[in-house]
Amino acid sequence: MDFGVSTLALHPAPLNITLEYLEGLGINYCEIINEYPLDRIQEDLISSYSLKFIVHAPISDVNIASPNKRIRRSSIMEIKSSLDLAAHLDSDKLILHPGSVPFLARAYKDKIIGYNLQSLKELKKYADDLGVTLCLENMPRMEGYLYNNLKELQKLVEELEIMATLDIGHAHTMGYTTKDIRIELVGHIHLSDNDGLKDSHNALGTGSINFPELFKNLRGYNGILTIEVKSKKELIESLTFLKKLNLL
């Protein structure tokens, strides 16, 4: 079990500034959110750092379950581009979000779920050809999001033979813990804290998540845990918290 940091923590700093800072902290992994301004990654820049990389597919303006075929196709192509980047950076996993239900498409949720499944099947085939594993993330309590129910996510990843990204903060807003998903199905973990109501991506130890109990339940998990907070200050607070738990 090792820790990484999402580029979200230093957004919108240029990638070289982010990587220099993380390397200076002794961090081993950086999770790159592969959308503007990090939609184009320079190979010579990446190769000059000792960090290992995880790729998170675009979040903004992407919906693999969209009832609009052109938006759905465009979203799939964007995620395929991230899969290419993951393979290029020797990242064996790609983190991605499921689709969502647009406001006016709520009456057609079953069809939206079907589009989501079709898109994921296509993406899995592409990922398999590259030797990259899809890690589908559970969503927070928010209108329109698919798969904020951990049980439904577990069923889907089992059906598709992919892995889950367990976002601890997202799960907490839904009242779920690590006990609500089979840990052997989890390929990646996101860490942040909140009050159980809003997905605020706060520093670890500043909300109502029981992290000592959480890490106890994660024994046997051998993947990466990415700290996904929204500022440099919260990153330092999170690292300090993990040191107090003797995890760093």
PDB file of C-alpha atoms in Angstrom:
ATOM      1  CA  MET A   1       0.000   0.000   0.000  1.00  0.00           C
ATOM      2  CA  ASP A   2       1.513   3.289  -1.112  1.00  0.00           C
ATOM      3  CA  PHE A   3       0.254   6.870  -1.338  1.00  0.00           C
ATOM      4  CA  GLY A   4      -0.041   9.223  -4.277  1.00  0.00           C
ATOM      5  CA  VAL A   5      -1.361  12.734  -4.808  1.00  0.00           C
ATOM      6  CA  SER A   6      -3.822  14.038  -7.386  1.00  0.00           C
ATOM      7  CA  THR A   7      -2.927  17.077  -9.476  1.00  0.00           C
ATOM      8  CA  LEU A   8      -6.168  18.517  -8.071  1.00  0.00           C
ATOM      9  CA  ALA A   9      -4.235  19.495  -4.931  1.00  0.00           C
ATOM     10  CA  LEU A  10      -2.087  21.995  -6.847  1.00  0.00           C
ATOM     11  CA  HIS A  11      -4.508  22.946  -9.631  1.00  0.00           C
ATOM     12  CA  PRO A  12      -4.081  25.076 -11.739  1.00  0.00           C
ATOM     13  CA  ALA A  13      -0.290  25.011 -11.336  1.00  0.00           C
ATOM     14  CA  PRO A  14       1.689  23.923 -14.428  1.00  0.00           C
ATOM     15  CA  LEU A  15       2.584  20.240 -14.404  1.00  0.00           C
ATOM     16  CA  ASN A  16       6.309  20.827 -13.901  1.00  0.00           C
ATOM     17  CA  ILE A  17       5.627  22.894 -10.764  1.00  0.00           C
ATOM     18  CA  THR A  18       3.311  20.199  -9.420  1.00  0.00           C
ATOM     19  CA  LEU A  19       5.777  17.391 -10.096  1.00  0.00           C
ATOM     20  CA  GLU A  20       8.698  19.272  -8.571  1.00  0.00           C
ATOM     21  CA  TYR A  21       6.663  19.973  -5.445  1.00  0.00           C
ATOM     22  CA  LEU A  22       5.478  16.372  -5.041  1.00  0.00           C
ATOM     23  CA  GLU A  23       8.946  14.983  -5.647  1.00  0.00           C
ATOM     24  CA  GLY A  24      10.261  17.355  -2.975  1.00  0.00           C
ATOM     25  CA  LEU A  25       7.727  15.908  -0.521  1.00  0.00           C
ATOM     26  CA  GLY A  26       8.973  12.392  -1.186  1.00  0.00           C
ATOM     27  CA  ILE A  27       5.733  11.324  -2.870  1.00  0.00           C
ATOM     28  CA  ASN A  28       6.030   8.277  -5.135  1.00  0.00           C
ATOM     29  CA  TYR A  29       2.895   8.587  -7.276  1.00  0.00           C
ATOM     30  CA  CYS A  30       1.137  11.442  -9.042  1.00  0.00           C
ATOM     31  CA  GLU A  31      -2.388  11.008 -10.376  1.00  0.00           C
ATOM     32  CA  ILE A  32      -2.802  13.230 -13.420  1.00  0.00           C
ATOM     33  CA  ILE A  33      -6.303  14.451 -14.205  1.00  0.00           C
ATOM     34  CA  ASN A  34      -6.025  14.290 -17.990  1.00  0.00           C
ATOM     35  CA  GLU A  35      -8.054  17.341 -18.971  1.00  0.00           C
ATOM     36  CA  TYR A  36      -7.291  21.002 -19.639  1.00  0.00           C
ATOM     37  CA  PRO A  37      -4.729  22.271 -18.834  1.00  0.00           C
ATOM     38  CA  LEU A  38      -3.228  18.765 -18.500  1.00  0.00           C
ATOM     39  CA  ASP A  39      -4.777  17.406 -21.682  1.00  0.00           C
ATOM     40  CA  ARG A  40      -1.426  17.488 -23.491  1.00  0.00           C
ATOM     41  CA  ILE A  41       1.514  15.932 -21.641  1.00  0.00           C
ATOM     42  CA  GLN A  42       5.086  16.478 -22.858  1.00  0.00           C
ATOM     43  CA  GLU A  43       7.097  13.245 -22.807  1.00  0.00           C
ATOM     44  CA  ASP A  44      10.425  14.942 -22.058  1.00  0.00           C
ATOM     45  CA  LEU A  45       8.857  16.701 -19.051  1.00  0.00           C
ATOM     46  CA  ILE A  46       7.464  13.488 -17.569  1.00  0.00           C
ATOM     47  CA  SER A  47      10.678  11.537 -18.073  1.00  0.00           C
ATOM     48  CA  SER A  48      12.724  14.035 -16.056  1.00  0.00           C
ATOM     49  CA  TYR A  49      11.025  13.033 -12.773  1.00  0.00           C
ATOM     50  CA  SER A  50      11.318   9.920 -10.630  1.00  0.00           C
ATOM     51  CA  LEU A  51       7.584   9.874  -9.906  1.00  0.00           C
ATOM     52  CA  LYS A  52       5.331   7.091 -11.133  1.00  0.00           C
ATOM     53  CA  PHE A  53       2.031   8.067 -12.715  1.00  0.00           C
ATOM     54  CA  ILE A  54      -1.646   7.195 -12.574  1.00  0.00           C
ATOM     55  CA  VAL A  55      -4.028   8.654 -15.148  1.00  0.00           C
ATOM     56  CA  HIS A  56      -7.533   9.901 -14.363  1.00  0.00           C
ATOM     57  CA  ALA A  57      -9.718  10.266 -17.447  1.00  0.00           C
ATOM     58  CA  PRO A  58     -11.381  13.659 -18.080  1.00  0.00           C
ATOM     59  CA  ILE A  59     -14.169  14.678 -15.720  1.00  0.00           C
ATOM     60  CA  SER A  60     -15.523  17.857 -17.295  1.00  0.00           C
ATOM     61  CA  ASP A  61     -17.786  17.852 -20.379  1.00  0.00           C
ATOM     62  CA  VAL A  62     -17.685  14.041 -20.623  1.00  0.00           C
ATOM     63  CA  ASN A  63     -20.655  11.670 -20.411  1.00  0.00           C
ATOM     64  CA  ILE A  64     -20.271   8.129 -21.714  1.00  0.00           C
ATOM     65  CA  ALA A  65     -23.994   7.541 -21.031  1.00  0.00           C
ATOM     66  CA  SER A  66     -25.299  10.586 -22.898  1.00  0.00           C
ATOM     67  CA  PRO A  67     -28.440  10.041 -24.984  1.00  0.00           C
ATOM     68  CA  ASN A  68     -26.824  12.359 -27.531  1.00  0.00           C
ATOM     69  CA  LYS A  69     -24.829   9.978 -29.711  1.00  0.00           C
ATOM     70  CA  ARG A  70     -22.277  12.615 -30.776  1.00  0.00           C
ATOM     71  CA  ILE A  71     -21.533  13.596 -27.175  1.00  0.00           C
ATOM     72  CA  ARG A  72     -21.320   9.942 -26.181  1.00  0.00           C
ATOM     73  CA  ARG A  73     -18.900   9.150 -29.034  1.00  0.00           C
ATOM     74  CA  SER A  74     -16.785  12.185 -28.226  1.00  0.00           C
ATOM     75  CA  SER A  75     -16.648  11.163 -24.569  1.00  0.00           C
ATOM     76  CA  ILE A  76     -15.533   7.658 -25.473  1.00  0.00           C
ATOM     77  CA  MET A  77     -12.788   9.044 -27.716  1.00  0.00           C
ATOM     78  CA  GLU A  78     -11.538  11.328 -24.942  1.00  0.00           C
ATOM     79  CA  ILE A  79     -11.277   8.384 -22.562  1.00  0.00           C
ATOM     80  CA  LYS A  80      -9.517   6.292 -25.213  1.00  0.00           C
ATOM     81  CA  SER A  81      -6.981   9.119 -25.481  1.00  0.00           C
ATOM     82  CA  SER A  82      -6.444   8.870 -21.710  1.00  0.00           C
ATOM     83  CA  LEU A  83      -5.987   5.115 -22.053  1.00  0.00           C
ATOM     84  CA  ASP A  84      -3.286   5.783 -24.640  1.00  0.00           C
ATOM     85  CA  LEU A  85      -1.590   8.139 -22.183  1.00  0.00           C
ATOM     86  CA  ALA A  86      -1.832   5.606 -19.364  1.00  0.00           C
ATOM     87  CA  ALA A  87      -0.158   2.969 -21.514  1.00  0.00           C
ATOM     88  CA  HIS A  88       2.526   5.463 -22.562  1.00  0.00           C
ATOM     89  CA  LEU A  89       3.255   6.373 -18.939  1.00  0.00           C
ATOM     90  CA  ASP A  90       3.371   2.708 -17.862  1.00  0.00           C
ATOM     91  CA  SER A  91       0.277   3.179 -15.730  1.00  0.00           C
ATOM     92  CA  ASP A  92      -1.496  -0.169 -15.575  1.00  0.00           C
ATOM     93  CA  LYS A  93      -4.778   1.454 -14.507  1.00  0.00           C
ATOM     94  CA  LEU A  94      -7.061   4.210 -15.772  1.00  0.00           C
ATOM     95  CA  ILE A  95      -9.416   5.916 -13.337  1.00  0.00           C
ATOM     96  CA  LEU A  96     -12.733   6.943 -14.898  1.00  0.00           C
ATOM     97  CA  HIS A  97     -16.208   8.085 -13.932  1.00  0.00           C
ATOM     98  CA  PRO A  98     -19.402   6.373 -15.043  1.00  0.00           C
ATOM     99  CA  GLY A  99     -21.876   8.381 -17.064  1.00  0.00           C
ATOM    100  CA  SER A 100     -24.615  10.589 -15.688  1.00  0.00           C
ATOM    101  CA  VAL A 101     -28.306  11.244 -16.333  1.00  0.00           C
ATOM    102  CA  PRO A 102     -28.965  14.641 -17.983  1.00  0.00           C
ATOM    103  CA  PHE A 103     -31.827  16.641 -16.490  1.00  0.00           C
ATOM    104  CA  LEU A 104     -34.243  16.139 -19.375  1.00  0.00           C
ATOM    105  CA  ALA A 105     -33.299  12.460 -19.741  1.00  0.00           C
ATOM    106  CA  ARG A 106     -34.466  11.412 -16.282  1.00  0.00           C
ATOM    107  CA  ALA A 107     -37.535   9.765 -17.834  1.00  0.00           C
ATOM    108  CA  TYR A 108     -35.199   7.516 -19.840  1.00  0.00           C
ATOM    109  CA  LYS A 109     -32.869   6.335 -17.062  1.00  0.00           C
ATOM    110  CA  ASP A 110     -32.976   2.687 -18.162  1.00  0.00           C
ATOM    111  CA  LYS A 111     -31.809   3.716 -21.632  1.00  0.00           C
ATOM    112  CA  ILE A 112     -29.047   5.873 -20.100  1.00  0.00           C
ATOM    113  CA  ILE A 113     -27.841   2.912 -18.032  1.00  0.00           C
ATOM    114  CA  GLY A 114     -27.773   0.844 -21.219  1.00  0.00           C
ATOM    115  CA  TYR A 115     -25.662   3.442 -23.032  1.00  0.00           C
ATOM    116  CA  ASN A 116     -23.296   3.523 -20.059  1.00  0.00           C
ATOM    117  CA  LEU A 117     -22.862  -0.248 -20.229  1.00  0.00           C
ATOM    118  CA  GLN A 118     -22.261  -0.221 -23.992  1.00  0.00           C
ATOM    119  CA  SER A 119     -19.630   2.499 -23.653  1.00  0.00           C
ATOM    120  CA  LEU A 120     -17.820   0.681 -20.854  1.00  0.00           C
ATOM    121  CA  LYS A 121     -17.736  -2.535 -22.867  1.00  0.00           C
ATOM    122  CA  GLU A 122     -16.126  -0.696 -25.774  1.00  0.00           C
ATOM    123  CA  LEU A 123     -13.635   1.007 -23.462  1.00  0.00           C
ATOM    124  CA  LYS A 124     -12.760  -2.272 -21.745  1.00  0.00           C
ATOM    125  CA  LYS A 125     -11.894  -3.879 -25.077  1.00  0.00           C
ATOM    126  CA  TYR A 126      -9.664  -0.929 -25.963  1.00  0.00           C
ATOM    127  CA  ALA A 127      -8.067  -0.996 -22.496  1.00  0.00           C
ATOM    128  CA  ASP A 128      -7.433  -4.741 -22.679  1.00  0.00           C
ATOM    129  CA  ASP A 129      -5.609  -4.324 -25.987  1.00  0.00           C
ATOM    130  CA  LEU A 130      -3.315  -1.769 -24.281  1.00  0.00           C
ATOM    131  CA  GLY A 131      -2.795  -3.818 -21.125  1.00  0.00           C
ATOM    132  CA  VAL A 132      -4.537  -1.209 -18.964  1.00  0.00           C
ATOM    133  CA  THR A 133      -7.242  -1.974 -16.382  1.00  0.00           C
ATOM    134  CA  LEU A 134     -10.319   0.235 -16.137  1.00  0.00           C
ATOM    135  CA  CYS A 135     -11.033   1.326 -12.543  1.00  0.00           C
ATOM    136  CA  LEU A 136     -14.579   2.678 -12.404  1.00  0.00           C
ATOM    137  CA  GLU A 137     -15.211   5.191  -9.616  1.00  0.00           C
ATOM    138  CA  ASN A 138     -18.179   5.349  -7.250  1.00  0.00           C
ATOM    139  CA  MET A 139     -19.917   8.725  -7.323  1.00  0.00           C
ATOM    140  CA  PRO A 140     -21.074  10.999  -4.465  1.00  0.00           C
ATOM    141  CA  ARG A 141     -24.605  11.789  -3.398  1.00  0.00           C
ATOM    142  CA  MET A 142     -25.578  14.230  -6.127  1.00  0.00           C
ATOM    143  CA  GLU A 143     -28.475  14.327  -8.577  1.00  0.00           C
ATOM    144  CA  GLY A 144     -27.815  12.729 -11.937  1.00  0.00           C
ATOM    145  CA  TYR A 145     -24.818  10.596 -11.027  1.00  0.00           C
ATOM    146  CA  LEU A 146     -24.923   6.902 -11.836  1.00  0.00           C
ATOM    147  CA  TYR A 147     -23.304   4.367  -9.528  1.00  0.00           C
ATOM    148  CA  ASN A 148     -23.112   6.237  -6.271  1.00  0.00           C
ATOM    149  CA  ASN A 149     -24.491   3.001  -4.800  1.00  0.00           C
ATOM    150  CA  LEU A 150     -21.504   0.797  -3.957  1.00  0.00           C
ATOM    151  CA  LYS A 151     -23.504  -2.405  -4.287  1.00  0.00           C
ATOM    152  CA  GLU A 152     -24.562  -1.461  -7.825  1.00  0.00           C
ATOM    153  CA  LEU A 153     -20.981  -0.492  -8.694  1.00  0.00           C
ATOM    154  CA  GLN A 154     -19.689  -3.812  -7.376  1.00  0.00           C
ATOM    155  CA  LYS A 155     -22.198  -5.710  -9.508  1.00  0.00           C
ATOM    156  CA  LEU A 156     -21.197  -3.715 -12.600  1.00  0.00           C
ATOM    157  CA  VAL A 157     -17.434  -4.190 -12.228  1.00  0.00           C
ATOM    158  CA  GLU A 158     -17.956  -7.904 -11.651  1.00  0.00           C
ATOM    159  CA  GLU A 159     -20.097  -8.125 -14.793  1.00  0.00           C
ATOM    160  CA  LEU A 160     -17.552  -6.268 -16.922  1.00  0.00           C
ATOM    161  CA  GLU A 161     -14.512  -7.924 -15.291  1.00  0.00           C
ATOM    162  CA  ILE A 162     -12.934  -4.566 -14.530  1.00  0.00           C
ATOM    163  CA  MET A 163     -11.952  -2.982 -11.192  1.00  0.00           C
ATOM    164  CA  ALA A 164     -13.430  -0.318  -8.946  1.00  0.00           C
ATOM    165  CA  THR A 165     -11.927   2.954  -7.810  1.00  0.00           C
ATOM    166  CA  LEU A 166     -13.174   3.321  -4.260  1.00  0.00           C
ATOM    167  CA  ASP A 167     -13.551   7.026  -3.519  1.00  0.00           C
ATOM    168  CA  ILE A 168     -13.754   7.185   0.271  1.00  0.00           C
ATOM    169  CA  GLY A 169     -15.208  10.701   0.359  1.00  0.00           C
ATOM    170  CA  HIS A 170     -17.873   9.856  -2.219  1.00  0.00           C
ATOM    171  CA  ALA A 171     -18.818   6.692  -0.338  1.00  0.00           C
ATOM    172  CA  HIS A 172     -19.107   8.642   2.929  1.00  0.00           C
ATOM    173  CA  THR A 173     -21.740  10.981   1.450  1.00  0.00           C
ATOM    174  CA  MET A 174     -23.824   7.875   0.713  1.00  0.00           C
ATOM    175  CA  GLY A 175     -23.326   6.282   4.128  1.00  0.00           C
ATOM    176  CA  TYR A 176     -21.002   3.553   2.815  1.00  0.00           C
ATOM    177  CA  THR A 177     -17.687   2.316   4.229  1.00  0.00           C
ATOM    178  CA  THR A 178     -14.961  -0.043   3.040  1.00  0.00           C
ATOM    179  CA  LYS A 179     -17.062  -2.923   4.402  1.00  0.00           C
ATOM    180  CA  ASP A 180     -19.656  -2.347   1.664  1.00  0.00           C
ATOM    181  CA  ILE A 181     -17.507  -3.540  -1.245  1.00  0.00           C
ATOM    182  CA  ARG A 182     -15.309  -6.596  -1.744  1.00  0.00           C
ATOM    183  CA  ILE A 183     -11.784  -5.252  -1.345  1.00  0.00           C
ATOM    184  CA  GLU A 184     -10.419  -7.665  -3.966  1.00  0.00           C
ATOM    185  CA  LEU A 185     -12.492  -5.775  -6.561  1.00  0.00           C
ATOM    186  CA  VAL A 186     -10.853  -2.446  -5.663  1.00  0.00           C
ATOM    187  CA  GLY A 187      -8.000  -1.484  -7.962  1.00  0.00           C
ATOM    188  CA  HIS A 188      -7.488   2.065  -6.721  1.00  0.00           C
ATOM    189  CA  ILE A 189      -8.541   4.323  -3.836  1.00  0.00           C
ATOM    190  CA  HIS A 190      -9.160   8.072  -3.521  1.00  0.00           C
ATOM    191  CA  LEU A 191      -8.798   9.714  -0.111  1.00  0.00           C
ATOM    192  CA  SER A 192     -10.429  12.914   1.115  1.00  0.00           C
ATOM    193  CA  ASP A 193     -12.636  13.889   4.060  1.00  0.00           C
ATOM    194  CA  ASN A 194     -16.060  15.491   4.446  1.00  0.00           C
ATOM    195  CA  ASP A 195     -18.983  15.856   6.842  1.00  0.00           C
ATOM    196  CA  GLY A 196     -20.991  13.017   5.305  1.00  0.00           C
ATOM    197  CA  LEU A 197     -23.279  15.421   3.466  1.00  0.00           C
ATOM    198  CA  LYS A 198     -21.219  17.181   0.808  1.00  0.00           C
ATOM    199  CA  ASP A 199     -18.339  15.903  -1.317  1.00  0.00           C
ATOM    200  CA  SER A 200     -15.990  18.706  -0.261  1.00  0.00           C
ATOM    201  CA  HIS A 201     -12.579  17.019  -0.752  1.00  0.00           C
ATOM    202  CA  ASN A 202     -11.294  18.318   2.574  1.00  0.00           C
ATOM    203  CA  ALA A 203      -8.035  17.369   4.286  1.00  0.00           C
ATOM    204  CA  LEU A 204      -7.873  13.957   5.932  1.00  0.00           C
ATOM    205  CA  GLY A 205      -8.797  14.105   9.590  1.00  0.00           C
ATOM    206  CA  THR A 206     -10.903  17.269   9.314  1.00  0.00           C
ATOM    207  CA  GLY A 207     -14.276  15.640   8.655  1.00  0.00           C
ATOM    208  CA  SER A 208     -16.283  12.748  10.063  1.00  0.00           C
ATOM    209  CA  ILE A 209     -14.627   9.770   8.324  1.00  0.00           C
ATOM    210  CA  ASN A 210     -13.126   7.250  10.762  1.00  0.00           C
ATOM    211  CA  PHE A 211      -9.736   6.824   9.096  1.00  0.00           C
ATOM    212  CA  PRO A 212      -8.122   4.578  11.745  1.00  0.00           C
ATOM    213  CA  GLU A 213     -10.991   2.106  11.274  1.00  0.00           C
ATOM    214  CA  LEU A 214     -10.845   2.566   7.495  1.00  0.00           C
ATOM    215  CA  PHE A 215      -7.160   1.700   7.243  1.00  0.00           C
ATOM    216  CA  LYS A 216      -7.699  -1.286   9.530  1.00  0.00           C
ATOM    217  CA  ASN A 217     -10.328  -2.575   7.084  1.00  0.00           C
ATOM    218  CA  LEU A 218      -7.952  -2.039   4.147  1.00  0.00           C
ATOM    219  CA  ARG A 219      -5.382  -4.543   5.343  1.00  0.00           C
ATOM    220  CA  GLY A 220      -4.642  -6.766   2.386  1.00  0.00           C
ATOM    221  CA  TYR A 221      -5.147  -3.962  -0.151  1.00  0.00           C
ATOM    222  CA  ASN A 222      -1.889  -3.590  -2.090  1.00  0.00           C
ATOM    223  CA  GLY A 223      -2.776  -0.761  -4.468  1.00  0.00           C
ATOM    224  CA  ILE A 224      -2.241   2.991  -4.446  1.00  0.00           C
ATOM    225  CA  LEU A 225      -4.203   5.436  -2.300  1.00  0.00           C
ATOM    226  CA  THR A 226      -4.388   8.850  -3.957  1.00  0.00           C
ATOM    227  CA  ILE A 227      -4.873  11.890  -1.735  1.00  0.00           C
ATOM    228  CA  GLU A 228      -7.475  13.899  -3.648  1.00  0.00           C
ATOM    229  CA  VAL A 229      -7.828  17.209  -1.824  1.00  0.00           C
ATOM    230  CA  LYS A 230      -8.337  20.628  -3.392  1.00  0.00           C
ATOM    231  CA  SER A 231      -5.396  22.722  -2.141  1.00  0.00           C
ATOM    232  CA  LYS A 232      -1.732  22.578  -1.175  1.00  0.00           C
ATOM    233  CA  LYS A 233      -2.628  23.456   2.428  1.00  0.00           C
ATOM    234  CA  GLU A 234      -5.044  20.517   2.639  1.00  0.00           C
ATOM    235  CA  LEU A 235      -2.419  18.226   1.121  1.00  0.00           C
ATOM    236  CA  ILE A 236       0.086  19.117   3.861  1.00  0.00           C
ATOM    237  CA  GLU A 237      -2.612  18.660   6.524  1.00  0.00           C
ATOM    238  CA  SER A 238      -3.408  15.239   5.060  1.00  0.00           C
ATOM    239  CA  LEU A 239       0.223  14.126   4.993  1.00  0.00           C
ATOM    240  CA  THR A 240       0.668  15.275   8.588  1.00  0.00           C
ATOM    241  CA  PHE A 241      -2.427  13.291   9.575  1.00  0.00           C
ATOM    242  CA  LEU A 242      -1.120  10.144   7.874  1.00  0.00           C
ATOM    243  CA  LYS A 243       2.221  10.520   9.664  1.00  0.00           C
ATOM    244  CA  LYS A 244       0.395  10.678  12.984  1.00  0.00           C
ATOM    245  CA  LEU A 245      -1.232   7.354  12.076  1.00  0.00           C
ATOM    246  CA  ASN A 246       2.262   5.952  11.282  1.00  0.00           C
ATOM    247  CA  LEU A 247       1.273   5.360   7.682  1.00  0.00           C
ATOM    248  CA  LEU A 248       4.006   7.577   6.191  1.00  0.00           C
TER     249      LEU A 248
END
